[in-house]
Amino acid sequence: NLILCCMRGSSNQQENMETLDLARRYLTEDGGVVAVDLAGAEALFPTESYKNLFAKAKEDEIPFTIHAGEAAGAESVECALNFQAVRIGHGVRSTENPLIMQELADRETALELCPTSNLNTKIYETIEDYPIQQLMNKGIKVTVNTDNMMVSNTTEARELALVADTFNMEKKDVKKLIMNGVEAAFTTEGIKNRLRARVDTQFAKVAGIRG
C-alpha cells in the first residue's frame, strides 16, 4: 500500500493540494493509495500551518498520519490530534505534556516510533533515554518503525531488538508492539486478520525475543 506524502515548506501549498487530489482520485482500501502524510522540517514549519490541508483531507475522507512531536514539542502532537490524525509519526515529545499523552491513549491514536532515527537526529542522546516504556505504560498505542532504512542503516527487526534488549522487554511486550502496527495499518480488516494470525503463529514458535 502507498501513503502519499505532503511536505512542509513555505511555497509548496499548491503541490500539497495536488498530492491530496491524487490521493482522493486513487484512494482504495487496499492495493494502492490508502492515506496521506505530512513530513519535513517540523521546527521551521509548524503543524498548525497545515490546518486547511488536513481539513480538506478530512472533507475528502482521506485517512492521514502526520509527522509531529519530533523536532517540535507536544504542541505539535496536539495540533495533529486536533486535525484528527489517526496515526502520528514519531510523537515522542508528547511526553512533555501529560494531558497530550492521555489524549493519545483515550483516542487510541498510534505513534510511529523510530528509535534509531531519533538518535540520529539527536532528539535523544542515548537509547536508554528513549521514552518508549513511558508511552507504553500510559496505554498509548506504540509501534516501532525504521523511518528511513537507508539513512538510519536499520531494519524493522533491528529496531525491535534494540528496544527489547535495552528495556528488557518480555515476549508479550514485543508482540504487543507488532500487533499495534497491525491494528494501525491502513488496510482492510481481512488483511489485518491474516497478519494477526501470522503474528500469533510466529510468536507461538519463539521461545524468547533475543538472539
XYZ file of N, CA and C in Angstrom:
633
model
N 0.825 -1.204 0.000
C 0.000 0.000 0.000
C 0.858 1.252 0.000
N 0.318 2.349 -0.468
C 1.065 3.594 -0.614
C 0.461 4.707 0.233
N 1.326 5.480 0.878
C 0.934 6.709 1.560
C 1.586 7.855 0.806
N 0.797 8.771 0.282
C 1.336 9.916 -0.445
C 1.725 10.999 0.557
N 2.918 11.536 0.396
C 3.481 12.421 1.417
C 3.496 13.882 0.981
N 2.772 14.709 1.730
C 2.882 16.157 1.579
C 4.114 16.620 2.350
N 4.638 17.786 1.980
C 5.865 18.273 2.604
C 5.662 19.654 3.217
N 6.283 19.866 4.369
C 6.301 21.190 4.970
C 7.183 22.105 4.124
N 6.793 23.358 4.018
C 7.569 24.312 3.241
C 6.834 25.633 3.154
N 7.505 26.621 2.578
C 6.932 27.969 2.520
C 6.235 28.271 1.201
N 6.491 27.453 0.179
C 5.949 27.809 -1.138
C 5.439 26.601 -1.909
N 5.010 25.557 -1.201
C 4.576 24.355 -1.912
C 3.133 23.979 -1.590
N 2.332 24.991 -1.235
C 0.933 24.701 -0.918
C 0.210 24.054 -2.090
N 0.487 24.555 -3.298
C -0.176 24.011 -4.484
C 0.180 22.538 -4.681
N 1.460 22.222 -4.506
C 1.895 20.837 -4.676
C 1.244 19.926 -3.633
N 1.108 20.420 -2.407
C 0.457 19.613 -1.371
C -1.010 19.359 -1.701
N -1.683 20.368 -2.219
C -3.074 20.182 -2.610
C -3.185 19.224 -3.796
N -2.207 19.260 -4.688
C -2.191 18.313 -5.802
C -2.004 16.880 -5.286
N -1.175 16.745 -4.257
C -0.969 15.435 -3.647
C -2.264 14.919 -3.044
N -2.991 15.798 -2.349
C -4.295 15.408 -1.809
C -5.253 14.982 -2.921
N -5.237 15.728 -4.006
C -6.135 15.417 -5.112
C -5.806 14.053 -5.715
N -4.516 13.751 -5.837
C -4.112 12.435 -6.338
C -4.568 11.331 -5.389
N -4.404 11.581 -4.090
C -4.829 10.590 -3.103
C -6.336 10.343 -3.199
N -7.093 11.423 -3.359
C -8.556 11.288 -3.474
C -8.933 10.486 -4.704
N -8.255 10.760 -5.816
C -8.589 10.094 -7.077
C -8.250 8.611 -7.064
N -7.168 8.257 -6.382
C -6.703 6.871 -6.423
C -6.906 6.121 -5.108
N -7.646 6.720 -4.185
C -7.820 6.122 -2.864
C -8.529 4.771 -2.961
N -7.984 3.800 -2.223
C -8.565 2.471 -2.156
C -8.343 1.922 -0.757
N -9.073 0.894 -0.384
C -8.899 0.311 0.937
C -7.646 -0.543 1.018
N -7.228 -1.089 -0.120
C -6.066 -1.977 -0.118
C -5.554 -2.121 -1.544
N -4.239 -2.250 -1.681
C -3.661 -2.475 -3.000
C -3.395 -1.218 -3.792
N -3.210 -0.089 -3.105
C -2.927 1.172 -3.793
C -2.734 2.287 -2.798
N -3.202 3.476 -3.133
C -3.081 4.633 -2.246
C -4.109 4.509 -1.123
N -3.625 4.543 0.126
C -4.522 4.321 1.270
C -4.543 5.480 2.258
N -3.636 6.465 2.104
C -3.569 7.560 3.076
C -2.618 8.637 2.572
N -2.582 9.756 3.309
C -1.591 10.808 3.069
C -0.844 11.091 4.370
N 0.260 11.809 4.234
C 1.145 12.112 5.358
C 1.656 13.537 5.190
N 2.273 14.059 6.246
C 2.972 15.338 6.203
C 4.324 15.151 6.859
N 5.383 15.475 6.133
C 6.746 15.335 6.656
C 7.528 16.605 6.366
N 8.777 16.642 6.823
C 9.623 17.798 6.561
C 10.048 18.502 7.830
N 10.508 19.732 7.680
C 11.130 20.490 8.772
C 10.080 21.011 9.747
N 9.768 20.191 10.732
C 8.687 20.496 11.670
C 8.961 21.750 12.494
N 10.222 21.956 12.881
C 10.559 23.120 13.709
C 10.424 24.432 12.929
N 10.650 24.368 11.626
C 10.579 25.574 10.794
C 9.161 25.861 10.313
N 8.388 24.810 10.098
C 7.044 24.964 9.537
C 6.057 24.240 10.452
N 5.478 24.964 11.412
C 4.642 24.352 12.457
C 3.444 23.596 11.895
N 3.064 22.564 12.595
C 1.930 21.733 12.187
C 0.654 22.557 12.048
N 0.474 23.533 12.914
C -0.720 24.376 12.892
C -0.931 25.031 11.526
N 0.149 25.280 10.797
C 0.057 25.944 9.495
C -0.668 25.101 8.447
N -0.880 23.821 8.737
C -1.446 22.910 7.744
C -2.885 22.526 8.072
N -3.523 23.403 8.831
C -4.917 23.165 9.223
C -5.820 22.999 8.010
N -5.699 23.882 7.030
C -6.569 23.815 5.850
C -6.315 22.561 5.026
N -5.049 22.152 4.961
C -4.691 20.957 4.198
C -5.419 19.731 4.753
N -5.395 19.597 6.070
C -5.996 18.402 6.655
C -7.505 18.531 6.829
N -8.001 19.740 6.864
C -9.451 19.921 6.805
C -9.972 19.412 5.460
N -9.207 19.674 4.408
C -9.574 19.189 3.082
C -9.470 17.670 3.016
N -8.424 17.111 3.612
C -8.283 15.657 3.642
C -9.458 15.016 4.367
N -9.857 15.638 5.473
C -10.994 15.127 6.241
C -12.273 15.204 5.414
N -12.452 16.324 4.738
C -13.637 16.513 3.890
C -13.706 15.457 2.795
N -12.542 15.114 2.242
C -12.481 14.128 1.164
C -12.397 12.695 1.678
N -12.456 12.537 2.995
C -12.421 11.220 3.645
C -11.154 10.448 3.298
N -10.028 11.164 3.311
C -8.728 10.545 3.082
C -8.066 10.306 4.446
N -7.782 9.081 4.831
C -7.083 8.837 6.097
C -5.704 9.505 6.075
N -5.223 9.911 7.253
C -3.899 10.534 7.255
C -3.147 10.329 8.566
N -1.847 10.328 8.409
C -0.904 10.362 9.507
C -0.110 11.651 9.368
N 0.453 12.155 10.461
C 1.216 13.406 10.433
C 2.489 13.229 11.251
N 3.629 13.589 10.668
C 4.863 13.643 11.446
C 4.746 14.816 12.428
N 4.809 14.524 13.714
C 4.673 15.582 14.725
C 5.316 15.118 16.032
N 5.788 16.083 16.809
C 6.360 15.736 18.099
C 7.738 15.133 18.012
N 8.525 15.580 17.044
C 9.929 15.172 16.935
C 10.794 16.410 17.098
N 10.920 17.200 16.043
C 11.698 18.438 16.140
C 10.953 19.517 16.919
N 9.635 19.416 16.944
C 8.807 20.328 17.749
C 8.207 19.541 18.908
N 7.663 20.267 19.881
C 7.230 19.645 21.121
C 5.821 19.095 21.101
N 5.268 18.920 22.298
C 3.954 18.308 22.452
C 2.855 19.113 21.778
N 3.073 20.415 21.626
C 2.049 21.238 20.976
C 1.825 20.813 19.526
N 2.864 20.266 18.894
C 2.731 19.779 17.524
C 1.862 18.523 17.489
N 2.024 17.657 18.474
C 1.183 16.465 18.585
C -0.264 16.874 18.838
N -0.444 17.886 19.670
C -1.797 18.381 19.952
C -2.472 18.854 18.668
N -1.732 19.556 17.817
C -2.296 20.003 16.537
C -2.724 18.810 15.694
N -1.861 17.804 15.625
C -2.175 16.613 14.831
C -3.431 15.930 15.355
N -3.576 15.887 16.665
C -4.788 15.316 17.261
C -6.010 16.168 16.928
N -5.852 17.474 16.987
C -6.959 18.372 16.653
C -7.387 18.217 15.198
N -6.419 17.904 14.333
C -6.739 17.669 12.922
C -7.380 16.295 12.716
N -7.356 15.456 13.770
C -7.924 14.098 13.765
C -7.082 13.104 12.980
N -5.765 13.238 13.101
C -4.871 12.226 12.544
C -5.090 10.909 13.278
N -5.133 9.818 12.537
C -5.330 8.514 13.170
C -4.003 7.865 13.555
N -2.911 8.387 12.993
C -1.572 7.964 13.369
C -0.693 9.202 13.427
N 0.378 9.136 14.214
C 1.309 10.257 14.313
C 2.731 9.731 14.176
N 3.460 10.289 13.200
C 4.847 9.910 13.008
C 5.719 10.468 14.114
N 6.427 9.601 14.792
C 7.282 9.935 15.948
C 6.399 10.205 17.170
N 6.078 11.445 17.451
C 5.202 11.749 18.583
C 5.850 11.601 19.942
N 7.160 11.359 19.976
C 7.822 11.064 21.249
C 7.780 12.228 22.237
N 7.722 13.448 21.719
C 7.752 14.589 22.633
C 6.383 14.897 23.247
N 5.432 14.034 22.984
C 4.170 14.116 23.718
C 4.405 13.890 25.210
N 5.548 13.278 25.559
C 5.878 13.059 26.969
C 6.066 14.373 27.725
N 6.198 15.476 27.012
C 6.359 16.785 27.652
C 5.042 17.307 28.228
N 3.927 16.661 27.872
C 2.623 17.118 28.333
C 1.749 15.917 28.697
N 1.525 15.650 29.980
C 0.717 14.504 30.398
C -0.689 14.511 29.808
N -1.260 15.682 29.599
C -2.605 15.757 29.030
C -2.630 15.250 27.595
N -1.575 15.543 26.852
C -1.486 15.063 25.472
C -1.313 13.553 25.456
N -0.507 13.032 26.360
C -0.350 11.586 26.440
C -1.688 10.907 26.746
N -2.443 11.497 27.645
C -3.748 10.929 27.985
C -4.694 10.978 26.790
N -4.630 12.062 26.039
C -5.474 12.193 24.842
C -5.107 11.129 23.805
N -3.821 10.879 23.636
C -3.375 9.836 22.713
C -3.921 8.477 23.128
N -3.847 8.209 24.427
C -4.343 6.926 24.936
C -5.855 6.812 24.764
N -6.574 7.872 25.103
C -8.031 7.850 25.031
C -8.529 7.657 23.595
N -7.841 8.296 22.658
C -8.271 8.203 21.251
C -7.724 6.965 20.553
N -6.797 6.264 21.214
C -6.122 5.113 20.623
C -5.387 5.504 19.344
N -4.795 6.696 19.369
C -4.011 7.187 18.228
C -2.631 6.540 18.250
N -2.259 5.914 17.152
C -0.983 5.192 17.102
C 0.186 6.147 16.916
N 1.270 5.885 17.645
C 2.527 6.599 17.447
C 3.484 5.719 16.653
N 4.075 6.289 15.622
C 5.040 5.573 14.782
C 6.444 5.893 15.291
N 6.880 5.195 16.337
C 8.188 5.479 16.922
C 9.300 4.946 16.025
N 10.388 5.720 15.930
C 11.536 5.357 15.096
C 12.807 5.592 15.917
N 13.182 4.645 16.784
C 14.265 4.879 17.746
C 15.603 5.301 17.137
N 16.122 4.529 16.185
C 17.427 4.859 15.617
C 17.408 6.208 14.924
N 16.342 6.492 14.204
C 16.208 7.781 13.537
C 16.249 8.931 14.547
N 15.548 8.775 15.672
C 15.533 9.823 16.694
C 16.895 9.997 17.353
N 17.667 8.928 17.426
C 19.048 9.052 17.923
C 19.917 9.773 16.888
N 19.701 9.461 15.618
C 20.474 10.105 14.555
C 20.226 11.605 14.501
N 18.991 12.014 14.764
C 18.654 13.436 14.713
C 18.852 14.132 16.065
N 19.403 13.388 17.030
C 19.780 13.934 18.347
C 18.581 14.384 19.186
N 17.419 13.795 18.909
C 16.286 14.052 19.792
C 16.591 13.473 21.171
N 17.279 12.319 21.153
C 17.760 11.702 22.391
C 19.230 11.348 22.215
N 19.983 11.477 23.284
C 21.416 11.210 23.211
C 21.724 9.725 23.227
N 20.983 8.964 24.019
C 21.221 7.528 24.116
C 19.891 6.791 24.045
N 19.951 5.519 23.682
C 18.732 4.724 23.600
C 18.112 4.555 24.980
N 18.920 4.610 26.013
C 18.386 4.496 27.372
C 17.459 5.659 27.722
N 17.635 6.790 27.026
C 16.773 7.959 27.258
C 15.434 7.855 26.517
N 15.315 6.871 25.644
C 14.151 6.793 24.775
C 12.894 6.493 25.589
N 11.795 7.236 25.376
C 10.629 7.145 26.272
C 9.599 6.087 25.903
N 10.001 5.026 25.216
C 9.021 4.044 24.760
C 8.256 3.410 25.914
N 8.945 3.097 27.005
C 8.243 2.487 28.134
C 7.276 3.460 28.797
N 7.681 4.713 28.877
C 6.793 5.728 29.444
C 5.504 5.823 28.641
N 5.619 5.783 27.339
C 4.458 5.860 26.464
C 3.600 4.599 26.571
N 4.244 3.449 26.587
C 3.511 2.190 26.701
C 2.769 2.101 28.033
N 3.437 2.552 29.091
C 2.817 2.492 30.420
C 1.586 3.378 30.531
N 1.499 4.382 29.662
C 0.321 5.258 29.647
C -0.819 4.686 28.804
N -0.591 3.516 28.236
C -1.639 2.891 27.438
C -1.730 3.416 26.022
N -0.663 4.069 25.550
C -0.646 4.611 24.189
C -0.314 3.503 23.200
N -0.961 3.535 22.051
C -0.744 2.530 21.005
C 0.587 2.817 20.308
N 1.643 2.210 20.810
C 3.001 2.442 20.323
C 3.362 1.400 19.265
N 3.948 1.851 18.164
C 4.504 0.952 17.162
C 5.986 1.302 16.991
N 6.768 0.351 16.494
C 8.201 0.564 16.273
C 8.486 0.445 14.788
N 9.211 1.431 14.257
C 9.413 1.555 12.814
C 10.850 1.909 12.483
N 11.175 1.873 11.196
C 12.540 2.159 10.744
C 12.753 3.603 10.335
N 11.689 4.344 10.042
C 11.792 5.641 9.380
C 12.509 5.411 8.046
N 13.629 6.067 7.786
C 14.353 5.876 6.526
C 15.428 4.802 6.727
N 15.179 3.611 6.194
C 16.096 2.490 6.418
C 17.491 2.751 5.876
N 17.584 3.497 4.768
C 18.893 3.763 4.161
C 19.696 4.740 5.006
N 19.063 5.816 5.455
C 19.761 6.819 6.260
C 20.153 6.242 7.616
N 19.228 5.534 8.246
C 19.483 5.001 9.580
C 20.191 3.652 9.554
N 20.348 3.065 8.376
C 21.035 1.778 8.225
C 20.461 0.747 9.195
N 19.151 0.542 9.114
C 18.494 -0.352 10.056
C 17.406 -1.153 9.364
N 16.810 -2.060 10.116
C 15.674 -2.853 9.650
C 14.649 -2.885 10.765
N 13.457 -3.357 10.443
C 12.420 -3.476 11.466
C 12.862 -4.423 12.586
N 13.494 -5.539 12.209
C 13.945 -6.498 13.213
C 14.978 -5.869 14.153
N 15.888 -5.075 13.599
C 16.900 -4.414 14.438
C 16.267 -3.412 15.396
N 15.278 -2.680 14.917
C 14.634 -1.696 15.781
C 13.909 -2.372 16.944
N 13.205 -3.458 16.647
C 12.517 -4.186 17.710
C 13.515 -4.781 18.698
N 14.604 -5.343 18.176
C 15.621 -5.917 19.059
C 16.272 -4.840 19.922
N 16.467 -3.658 19.347
C 17.093 -2.552 20.082
C 16.281 -2.175 21.316
N 14.980 -1.972 21.148
C 14.162 -1.573 22.295
C 13.937 -2.746 23.246
N 13.800 -3.952 22.685
C 13.575 -5.123 23.531
C 14.773 -5.383 24.435
N 15.976 -5.322 23.862
C 17.187 -5.571 24.639
C 17.460 -4.445 25.635
N 17.289 -3.206 25.198
C 17.586 -2.061 26.066
C 16.689 -2.034 27.286
N 15.419 -2.336 27.090
C 14.454 -2.189 28.175
C 13.970 -3.530 28.739
N 14.726 -4.604 28.400
C 14.431 -5.929 28.951
C 12.958 -6.305 28.793
N 12.446 -6.106 27.610
C 11.041 -6.400 27.350
C 10.786 -7.905 27.317
N 9.609 -8.280 27.763
C 9.173 -9.662 27.650
C 8.592 -9.900 26.258
N 8.459 -11.174 25.924
C 7.946 -11.532 24.603
C 6.571 -10.911 24.361
N 5.728 -10.882 25.381
C 4.378 -10.324 25.222
C 4.414 -8.838 24.871
N 5.448 -8.126 25.382
C 5.566 -6.696 25.079
C 5.941 -6.473 23.620
N 6.861 -7.289 23.121
C 7.268 -7.170 21.718
C 6.100 -7.547 20.802
N 5.389 -8.600 21.190
C 4.212 -8.983 20.393
C 3.194 -7.853 20.361
N 3.016 -7.177 21.486
C 2.078 -6.045 21.545
C 2.498 -4.936 20.593
N 3.787 -4.630 20.535
C 4.280 -3.601 19.623
C 3.951 -3.951 18.176
N 4.156 -5.229 17.826
C 3.884 -5.662 16.453
C 2.385 -5.643 16.169
N 1.609 -6.130 17.117
C 0.154 -6.137 16.936
C -0.403 -4.717 16.837
N 0.189 -3.791 17.570
C -0.231 -2.394 17.439
C -0.041 -1.906 16.005
N 1.058 -2.348 15.389
C 1.299 -1.988 13.986
C 0.235 -2.550 13.069
N -0.180 -3.775 13.345
C -1.251 -4.390 12.557
C -2.546 -3.586 12.713
N -2.888 -3.262 13.953
C -4.134 -2.531 14.206
C -4.129 -1.149 13.557
N -2.948 -0.512 13.504
C -2.854 0.855 12.979
C -2.675 0.907 11.462
N -2.497 -0.239 10.831
C -2.220 -0.261 9.391
C -3.391 0.284 8.588
N -3.065 1.000 7.527
C -4.078 1.471 6.588
C -4.382 0.335 5.613
N -5.249 -0.565 6.034
C -5.587 -1.714 5.194
C -6.935 -2.255 5.631
N -7.389 -3.293 4.963
C -8.703 -3.858 5.244
C -8.658 -4.783 6.453
N -9.827 -5.047 7.016
C -9.906 -5.948 8.164
C -9.490 -7.364 7.773
N -9.749 -7.744 6.534
C -9.332 -9.060 6.069
C -7.825 -9.236 6.110
N -7.097 -8.228 5.634
C -5.633 -8.277 5.671
C -5.153 -8.268 7.122
N -5.768 -7.459 7.955
C -5.374 -7.414 9.362
C -5.562 -8.781 10.023
N -6.648 -9.461 9.713
C -6.867 -10.790 10.286
C -5.769 -11.764 9.875
N -5.357 -11.693 8.608
C -4.265 -12.552 8.148
C -2.974 -12.223 8.867
N -2.702 -10.924 9.074
C -1.490 -10.510 9.784
C -1.527 -10.941 11.252
N -2.683 -10.786 11.886
C -2.816 -11.214 13.284
C -2.501 -12.699 13.421
N -3.021 -13.484 12.494
C -2.787 -14.930 12.535
C -1.307 -15.255 12.357
N -0.631 -14.525 11.461
C 0.796 -14.766 11.241
C 1.610 -14.421 12.478
N 1.267 -13.306 13.115
C 1.981 -12.910 14.325
C 1.771 -13.946 15.427
N 0.532 -14.377 15.608
C 0.237 -15.399 16.627
C 1.029 -16.671 16.367
N 1.076 -17.085 15.108
C 1.787 -18.312 14.752
C 3.277 -18.190 15.023
N 3.863 -17.076 14.621
C 5.303 -16.886 14.806
C 5.672 -16.814 16.281
N 4.888 -16.107 17.062
C 5.226 -15.972 18.480
C 4.996 -17.270 19.244
N 4.109 -18.103 18.748
C 3.918 -19.406 19.372
C 5.162 -20.289 19.193
N 5.958 -19.994 18.156
C 7.161 -20.779 17.871
C 8.400 -20.259 18.607
N 8.320 -19.003 19.066
C 9.514 -18.344 19.597
C 9.593 -18.556 21.105
N 10.733 -19.058 21.557
C 10.922 -19.267 22.995
C 11.362 -18.010 23.701
N 12.007 -17.102 22.980
C 12.489 -15.864 23.560
C 12.552 -14.783 22.511
N 12.911 -13.582 22.887
C 12.901 -12.463 21.934
C 14.297 -12.034 21.557
N 15.317 -12.649 22.141
C 16.686 -12.250 21.816
C 17.382 -13.352 21.008
N 18.503 -12.975 20.371
C 19.263 -13.968 19.660
C 19.221 -13.740 18.159
